[in-house]
PDB file of N, CA and C in Angstrom:
ATOM      1  N   UNK Z  25       2.483  21.217  17.970  1.00  0.00           N
ATOM      2  CA  UNK Z  25       3.363  20.891  16.863  1.00  0.00           C
ATOM      3  C   UNK Z  25       2.705  19.826  15.988  1.00  0.00           C
ATOM      4  N   UNK Z  26       2.784  20.030  14.700  1.00  0.00           N
ATOM      5  CA  UNK Z  26       2.252  19.079  13.721  1.00  0.00           C
ATOM      6  C   UNK Z  26       3.312  18.858  12.658  1.00  0.00           C
ATOM      7  N   UNK Z  27       3.538  17.611  12.310  1.00  0.00           N
ATOM      8  CA  UNK Z  27       4.446  17.301  11.202  1.00  0.00           C
ATOM      9  C   UNK Z  27       3.975  16.034  10.508  1.00  0.00           C
ATOM     10  N   UNK Z  28       4.358  15.899   9.256  1.00  0.00           N
ATOM     11  CA  UNK Z  28       4.000  14.693   8.502  1.00  0.00           C
ATOM     12  C   UNK Z  28       5.066  14.421   7.443  1.00  0.00           C
ATOM     13  N   UNK Z  29       5.097  13.159   7.025  1.00  0.00           N
ATOM     14  CA  UNK Z  29       5.996  12.747   5.959  1.00  0.00           C
ATOM     15  C   UNK Z  29       5.259  11.695   5.127  1.00  0.00           C
ATOM     16  N   UNK Z  30       5.428  11.764   3.822  1.00  0.00           N
ATOM     17  CA  UNK Z  30       4.783  10.784   2.953  1.00  0.00           C
ATOM     18  C   UNK Z  30       5.623  10.572   1.699  1.00  0.00           C
ATOM     19  N   UNK Z  31       5.351   9.445   1.030  1.00  0.00           N
ATOM     20  CA  UNK Z  31       6.094   9.127  -0.187  1.00  0.00           C
ATOM     21  C   UNK Z  31       5.245   8.273  -1.113  1.00  0.00           C
ATOM     22  N   UNK Z  32       5.447   8.459  -2.397  1.00  0.00           N
ATOM     23  CA  UNK Z  32       4.881   7.599  -3.445  1.00  0.00           C
ATOM     24  C   UNK Z  32       6.046   7.120  -4.295  1.00  0.00           C
ATOM     25  N   UNK Z  33       6.181   5.806  -4.423  1.00  0.00           N
ATOM     26  CA  UNK Z  33       7.313   5.238  -5.153  1.00  0.00           C
ATOM     27  C   UNK Z  33       6.787   4.375  -6.297  1.00  0.00           C
ATOM     28  N   UNK Z  34       6.910   4.840  -7.544  1.00  0.00           N
ATOM     29  CA  UNK Z  34       6.466   4.019  -8.676  1.00  0.00           C
ATOM     30  C   UNK Z  34       7.486   2.933  -9.011  1.00  0.00           C
ATOM     31  N   UNK Z  35       6.978   1.729  -9.291  1.00  0.00           N
ATOM     32  CA  UNK Z  35       7.810   0.594  -9.699  1.00  0.00           C
ATOM     33  C   UNK Z  35       7.093  -0.130 -10.823  1.00  0.00           C
ATOM     34  N   UNK Z  36       7.282   0.328 -12.030  1.00  0.00           N
ATOM     35  CA  UNK Z  36       6.573  -0.264 -13.163  1.00  0.00           C
ATOM     36  C   UNK Z  36       5.096   0.051 -13.082  1.00  0.00           C
ATOM     37  N   UNK Z  37       4.247  -0.977 -13.092  1.00  0.00           N
ATOM     38  CA  UNK Z  37       2.799  -0.801 -13.020  1.00  0.00           C
ATOM     39  C   UNK Z  37       2.311  -0.628 -11.583  1.00  0.00           C
ATOM     40  N   UNK Z  38       3.195  -0.732 -10.603  1.00  0.00           N
ATOM     41  CA  UNK Z  38       2.827  -0.647  -9.192  1.00  0.00           C
ATOM     42  C   UNK Z  38       3.319   0.679  -8.605  1.00  0.00           C
ATOM     43  N   UNK Z  39       2.505   1.297  -7.741  1.00  0.00           N
ATOM     44  CA  UNK Z  39       2.908   2.498  -7.014  1.00  0.00           C
ATOM     45  C   UNK Z  39       2.724   2.217  -5.527  1.00  0.00           C
ATOM     46  N   UNK Z  40       3.809   2.270  -4.764  1.00  0.00           N
ATOM     47  CA  UNK Z  40       3.789   2.066  -3.318  1.00  0.00           C
ATOM     48  C   UNK Z  40       3.608   3.420  -2.644  1.00  0.00           C
ATOM     49  N   UNK Z  41       2.714   3.490  -1.620  1.00  0.00           N
ATOM     50  CA  UNK Z  41       2.435   4.737  -0.915  1.00  0.00           C
ATOM     51  C   UNK Z  41       2.608   4.518   0.588  1.00  0.00           C
ATOM     52  N   UNK Z  42       3.194   5.499   1.274  1.00  0.00           N
ATOM     53  CA  UNK Z  42       3.352   5.428   2.726  1.00  0.00           C
ATOM     54  C   UNK Z  42       3.271   6.838   3.299  1.00  0.00           C
ATOM     55  N   UNK Z  43       2.740   6.939   4.510  1.00  0.00           N
ATOM     56  CA  UNK Z  43       2.650   8.239   5.160  1.00  0.00           C
ATOM     57  C   UNK Z  43       2.565   8.117   6.668  1.00  0.00           C
ATOM     58  N   UNK Z  44       3.005   9.169   7.360  1.00  0.00           N
ATOM     59  CA  UNK Z  44       2.945   9.227   8.817  1.00  0.00           C
ATOM     60  C   UNK Z  44       2.766  10.678   9.222  1.00  0.00           C
ATOM     61  N   UNK Z  45       1.921  10.931  10.226  1.00  0.00           N
ATOM     62  CA  UNK Z  45       1.704  12.282  10.756  1.00  0.00           C
ATOM     63  C   UNK Z  45       1.639  12.218  12.269  1.00  0.00           C
ATOM     64  N   UNK Z  46       2.131  13.266  12.923  1.00  0.00           N
ATOM     65  CA  UNK Z  46       2.115  13.350  14.377  1.00  0.00           C
ATOM     66  C   UNK Z  46       1.592  14.717  14.793  1.00  0.00           C
ATOM     67  N   UNK Z  47       0.712  14.731  15.797  1.00  0.00           N
ATOM     68  CA  UNK Z  47       0.146  15.952  16.344  1.00  0.00           C
ATOM     69  C   UNK Z  47       0.422  15.958  17.840  1.00  0.00           C
ATOM     70  N   UNK Z  48       1.149  16.955  18.327  1.00  0.00           N
ATOM     71  CA  UNK Z  48       1.474  17.055  19.746  1.00  0.00           C
ATOM     72  C   UNK Z  48       0.827  18.310  20.317  1.00  0.00           C
ATOM     73  N   UNK Z  49       0.307  18.209  21.515  1.00  0.00           N
ATOM     74  CA  UNK Z  49      -0.328  19.340  22.185  1.00  0.00           C
ATOM     75  C   UNK Z  49      -1.255  18.823  23.265  1.00  0.00           C
ATOM     76  N   UNK Z  50      -2.306  19.601  23.580  1.00  0.00           N
ATOM     77  CA  UNK Z  50      -3.263  19.188  24.598  1.00  0.00           C
ATOM     78  C   UNK Z  50      -3.946  17.879  24.229  1.00  0.00           C
ATOM     79  N   UNK Z  51      -4.228  17.714  22.939  1.00  0.00           N
ATOM     80  CA  UNK Z  51      -4.796  16.461  22.434  1.00  0.00           C
ATOM     81  C   UNK Z  51      -3.846  15.947  21.360  1.00  0.00           C
ATOM     82  N   UNK Z  52      -3.072  14.927  21.688  1.00  0.00           N
ATOM     83  CA  UNK Z  52      -2.063  14.428  20.755  1.00  0.00           C
ATOM     84  C   UNK Z  52      -2.606  13.246  19.961  1.00  0.00           C
ATOM     85  N   UNK Z  53      -1.857  12.867  18.931  1.00  0.00           N
ATOM     86  CA  UNK Z  53      -2.251  11.724  18.122  1.00  0.00           C
ATOM     87  C   UNK Z  53      -1.258  11.450  17.014  1.00  0.00           C
ATOM     88  N   UNK Z  54      -1.361  10.269  16.465  1.00  0.00           N
ATOM     89  CA  UNK Z  54      -0.559   9.899  15.303  1.00  0.00           C
ATOM     90  C   UNK Z  54      -1.452   9.213  14.285  1.00  0.00           C
ATOM     91  N   UNK Z  55      -1.080   9.364  13.017  1.00  0.00           N
ATOM     92  CA  UNK Z  55      -1.758   8.703  11.900  1.00  0.00           C
ATOM     93  C   UNK Z  55      -0.687   8.056  11.042  1.00  0.00           C
ATOM     94  N   UNK Z  56      -0.977   6.867  10.506  1.00  0.00           N
ATOM     95  CA  UNK Z  56      -0.049   6.224   9.587  1.00  0.00           C
ATOM     96  C   UNK Z  56      -0.855   5.520   8.499  1.00  0.00           C
ATOM     97  N   UNK Z  57      -0.237   5.307   7.369  1.00  0.00           N
ATOM     98  CA  UNK Z  57      -0.899   4.615   6.273  1.00  0.00           C
ATOM     99  C   UNK Z  57       0.098   3.991   5.315  1.00  0.00           C
ATOM    100  N   UNK Z  58      -0.280   2.844   4.770  1.00  0.00           N
ATOM    101  CA  UNK Z  58       0.491   2.147   3.737  1.00  0.00           C
ATOM    102  C   UNK Z  58      -0.484   1.713   2.659  1.00  0.00           C
ATOM    103  N   UNK Z  59      -0.048   1.721   1.433  1.00  0.00           N
ATOM    104  CA  UNK Z  59      -0.942   1.291   0.373  1.00  0.00           C
ATOM    105  C   UNK Z  59      -0.224   1.116  -0.937  1.00  0.00           C
ATOM    106  N   UNK Z  60      -1.008   0.729  -1.915  1.00  0.00           N
ATOM    107  CA  UNK Z  60      -0.444   0.548  -3.233  1.00  0.00           C
ATOM    108  C   UNK Z  60      -1.504   0.568  -4.308  1.00  0.00           C
ATOM    109  N   UNK Z  61      -1.100   0.947  -5.496  1.00  0.00           N
ATOM    110  CA  UNK Z  61      -1.938   0.926  -6.699  1.00  0.00           C
ATOM    111  C   UNK Z  61      -1.265   0.036  -7.722  1.00  0.00           C
ATOM    112  N   UNK Z  62      -2.062  -0.791  -8.390  1.00  0.00           N
ATOM    113  CA  UNK Z  62      -1.548  -1.596  -9.490  1.00  0.00           C
ATOM    114  C   UNK Z  62      -2.346  -1.214 -10.737  1.00  0.00           C
ATOM    115  N   UNK Z  63      -1.670  -0.677 -11.728  1.00  0.00           N
ATOM    116  CA  UNK Z  63      -2.335  -0.176 -12.934  1.00  0.00           C
ATOM    117  C   UNK Z  63      -2.486  -1.292 -13.959  1.00  0.00           C
ATOM    118  N   UNK Z  64      -3.742  -1.651 -14.218  1.00  0.00           N
ATOM    119  CA  UNK Z  64      -4.051  -2.651 -15.237  1.00  0.00           C
ATOM    120  C   UNK Z  64      -3.966  -2.049 -16.635  1.00  0.00           C
ATOM    121  N   UNK Z  65      -4.298  -0.773 -16.745  1.00  0.00           N
ATOM    122  CA  UNK Z  65      -4.207  -0.031 -18.001  1.00  0.00           C
ATOM    123  C   UNK Z  65      -4.023   1.437 -17.649  1.00  0.00           C
ATOM    124  N   UNK Z  66      -4.061   2.293 -18.668  1.00  0.00           N
ATOM    125  CA  UNK Z  66      -3.887   3.724 -18.455  1.00  0.00           C
ATOM    126  C   UNK Z  66      -5.015   4.308 -17.592  1.00  0.00           C
ATOM    127  N   UNK Z  67      -6.227   3.721 -17.675  1.00  0.00           N
ATOM    128  CA  UNK Z  67      -7.392   4.268 -16.980  1.00  0.00           C
ATOM    129  C   UNK Z  67      -7.945   3.389 -15.870  1.00  0.00           C
ATOM    130  N   UNK Z  68      -7.409   2.205 -15.654  1.00  0.00           N
ATOM    131  CA  UNK Z  68      -7.950   1.280 -14.651  1.00  0.00           C
ATOM    132  C   UNK Z  68      -6.850   0.817 -13.705  1.00  0.00           C
ATOM    133  N   UNK Z  69      -7.131   0.875 -12.411  1.00  0.00           N
ATOM    134  CA  UNK Z  69      -6.164   0.377 -11.432  1.00  0.00           C
ATOM    135  C   UNK Z  69      -6.873  -0.299 -10.261  1.00  0.00           C
ATOM    136  N   UNK Z  70      -6.156  -1.201  -9.635  1.00  0.00           N
ATOM    137  CA  UNK Z  70      -6.572  -1.834  -8.388  1.00  0.00           C
ATOM    138  C   UNK Z  70      -5.842  -1.117  -7.266  1.00  0.00           C
ATOM    139  N   UNK Z  71      -6.480  -0.985  -6.101  1.00  0.00           N
ATOM    140  CA  UNK Z  71      -5.801  -0.341  -4.979  1.00  0.00           C
ATOM    141  C   UNK Z  71      -6.110  -1.069  -3.679  1.00  0.00           C
ATOM    142  N   UNK Z  72      -5.192  -0.946  -2.731  1.00  0.00           N
ATOM    143  CA  UNK Z  72      -5.367  -1.469  -1.374  1.00  0.00           C
ATOM    144  C   UNK Z  72      -4.601  -0.542  -0.426  1.00  0.00           C
ATOM    145  N   UNK Z  73      -5.232  -0.218   0.693  1.00  0.00           N
ATOM    146  CA  UNK Z  73      -4.639   0.678   1.674  1.00  0.00           C
ATOM    147  C   UNK Z  73      -4.962   0.178   3.078  1.00  0.00           C
ATOM    148  N   UNK Z  74      -4.058   0.432   4.011  1.00  0.00           N
ATOM    149  CA  UNK Z  74      -4.292   0.163   5.424  1.00  0.00           C
ATOM    150  C   UNK Z  74      -3.719   1.345   6.203  1.00  0.00           C
ATOM    151  N   UNK Z  75      -4.404   1.732   7.272  1.00  0.00           N
ATOM    152  CA  UNK Z  75      -3.938   2.865   8.056  1.00  0.00           C
ATOM    153  C   UNK Z  75      -4.440   2.789   9.479  1.00  0.00           C
ATOM    154  N   UNK Z  76      -3.841   3.594  10.322  1.00  0.00           N
ATOM    155  CA  UNK Z  76      -4.225   3.576  11.724  1.00  0.00           C
ATOM    156  C   UNK Z  76      -4.209   4.954  12.347  1.00  0.00           C
ATOM    157  N   UNK Z  77      -5.023   5.106  13.397  1.00  0.00           N
ATOM    158  CA  UNK Z  77      -5.105   6.320  14.195  1.00  0.00           C
ATOM    159  C   UNK Z  77      -4.830   5.942  15.637  1.00  0.00           C
ATOM    160  N   UNK Z  78      -4.110   6.792  16.349  1.00  0.00           N
ATOM    161  CA  UNK Z  78      -3.802   6.531  17.746  1.00  0.00           C
ATOM    162  C   UNK Z  78      -3.732   7.865  18.475  1.00  0.00           C
ATOM    163  N   UNK Z  79      -4.214   7.923  19.706  1.00  0.00           N
ATOM    164  CA  UNK Z  79      -4.098   9.130  20.509  1.00  0.00           C
ATOM    165  C   UNK Z  79      -5.438   9.756  20.841  1.00  0.00           C
ATOM    166  N   UNK Z  80      -5.407  10.715  21.758  1.00  0.00           N
ATOM    167  CA  UNK Z  80      -6.632  11.324  22.262  1.00  0.00           C
ATOM    168  C   UNK Z  80      -7.291  12.262  21.248  1.00  0.00           C
ATOM    169  N   UNK Z  81      -6.576  12.733  20.248  1.00  0.00           N
ATOM    170  CA  UNK Z  81      -7.191  13.592  19.242  1.00  0.00           C
ATOM    171  C   UNK Z  81      -8.216  12.817  18.414  1.00  0.00           C
ATOM    172  N   UNK Z  82      -7.968  11.550  18.180  1.00  0.00           N
ATOM    173  CA  UNK Z  82      -8.828  10.747  17.316  1.00  0.00           C
ATOM    174  C   UNK Z  82      -9.758   9.816  18.080  1.00  0.00           C
ATOM    175  N   UNK Z  83      -9.445   9.528  19.331  1.00  0.00           N
ATOM    176  CA  UNK Z  83     -10.181   8.506  20.060  1.00  0.00           C
ATOM    177  C   UNK Z  83     -10.201   8.887  21.542  1.00  0.00           C
ATOM    178  N   UNK Z  84     -11.375   9.041  22.123  1.00  0.00           N
ATOM    179  CA  UNK Z  84     -11.468   9.470  23.517  1.00  0.00           C
ATOM    180  C   UNK Z  84     -10.974   8.402  24.488  1.00  0.00           C
ATOM    181  N   UNK Z  85     -10.942   7.138  24.067  1.00  0.00           N
ATOM    182  CA  UNK Z  85     -10.494   6.072  24.947  1.00  0.00           C
ATOM    183  C   UNK Z  85      -9.023   5.741  24.751  1.00  0.00           C
ATOM    184  N   UNK Z  86      -8.332   6.526  23.912  1.00  0.00           N
ATOM    185  CA  UNK Z  86      -6.899   6.352  23.667  1.00  0.00           C
ATOM    186  C   UNK Z  86      -6.554   4.951  23.145  1.00  0.00           C
ATOM    187  N   UNK Z  87      -7.421   4.394  22.329  1.00  0.00           N
ATOM    188  CA  UNK Z  87      -7.177   3.105  21.692  1.00  0.00           C
ATOM    189  C   UNK Z  87      -6.710   3.341  20.266  1.00  0.00           C
ATOM    190  N   UNK Z  88      -6.092   2.328  19.684  1.00  0.00           N
ATOM    191  CA  UNK Z  88      -5.648   2.434  18.297  1.00  0.00           C
ATOM    192  C   UNK Z  88      -6.720   1.853  17.384  1.00  0.00           C
ATOM    193  N   UNK Z  89      -7.063   2.575  16.328  1.00  0.00           N
ATOM    194  CA  UNK Z  89      -8.009   2.117  15.313  1.00  0.00           C
ATOM    195  C   UNK Z  89      -7.233   1.824  14.037  1.00  0.00           C
ATOM    196  N   UNK Z  90      -7.504   0.666  13.426  1.00  0.00           N
ATOM    197  CA  UNK Z  90      -6.877   0.295  12.160  1.00  0.00           C
ATOM    198  C   UNK Z  90      -7.983   0.072  11.138  1.00  0.00           C
ATOM    199  N   UNK Z  91      -7.817   0.667   9.953  1.00  0.00           N
ATOM    200  CA  UNK Z  91      -8.801   0.579   8.887  1.00  0.00           C
ATOM    201  C   UNK Z  91      -8.128   0.155   7.586  1.00  0.00           C
ATOM    202  N   UNK Z  92      -8.928  -0.377   6.645  1.00  0.00           N
ATOM    203  CA  UNK Z  92      -8.371  -0.739   5.347  1.00  0.00           C
ATOM    204  C   UNK Z  92      -9.431  -0.534   4.269  1.00  0.00           C
ATOM    205  N   UNK Z  93      -8.965  -0.456   3.046  1.00  0.00           N
ATOM    206  CA  UNK Z  93      -9.870  -0.425   1.899  1.00  0.00           C
ATOM    207  C   UNK Z  93      -9.198  -1.086   0.707  1.00  0.00           C
ATOM    208  N   UNK Z  94     -10.012  -1.665  -0.146  1.00  0.00           N
ATOM    209  CA  UNK Z  94      -9.558  -2.267  -1.393  1.00  0.00           C
ATOM    210  C   UNK Z  94     -10.576  -1.917  -2.462  1.00  0.00           C
ATOM    211  N   UNK Z  95     -10.145  -1.859  -3.699  1.00  0.00           N
ATOM    212  CA  UNK Z  95     -11.100  -1.533  -4.744  1.00  0.00           C
ATOM    213  C   UNK Z  95     -10.481  -1.428  -6.120  1.00  0.00           C
ATOM    214  N   UNK Z  96     -11.336  -1.008  -7.041  1.00  0.00           N
ATOM    215  CA  UNK Z  96     -10.964  -0.805  -8.441  1.00  0.00           C
ATOM    216  C   UNK Z  96     -11.374   0.607  -8.832  1.00  0.00           C
ATOM    217  N   UNK Z  97     -10.503   1.301  -9.540  1.00  0.00           N
ATOM    218  CA  UNK Z  97     -10.819   2.624 -10.069  1.00  0.00           C
ATOM    219  C   UNK Z  97     -10.756   2.572 -11.584  1.00  0.00           C
ATOM    220  N   UNK Z  98     -11.806   3.101 -12.232  1.00  0.00           N
ATOM    221  CA  UNK Z  98     -11.798   3.232 -13.697  1.00  0.00           C
ATOM    222  C   UNK Z  98     -12.169   4.660 -14.034  1.00  0.00           C
ATOM    223  N   UNK Z  99     -11.346   5.319 -14.818  1.00  0.00           N
ATOM    224  CA  UNK Z  99     -11.579   6.710 -15.213  1.00  0.00           C
ATOM    225  C   UNK Z  99     -12.177   6.737 -16.617  1.00  0.00           C
ATOM    226  N   UNK Z 100     -13.346   7.372 -16.740  1.00  0.00           N
ATOM    227  CA  UNK Z 100     -14.036   7.463 -18.042  1.00  0.00           C
ATOM    228  C   UNK Z 100     -13.570   8.666 -18.817  1.00  0.00           C
TER     229      UNK Z 100
END
């Protein structure tokens, strides 16, 4: 069984993002993520995201991994 849920919620110049997924079976696991975009202009935004993986599907030692990223996007 696999299922996921996600959402993007705009609030002015800010967009909040969240997601969660679950995989059940012989090799199970879960994924989650939170993030946001802040639009400086129509073509430039700042972003930050954090997410995690847990379960035997993603990690043979069944430990939780947490990752993040931050940056700037400019569209030409």
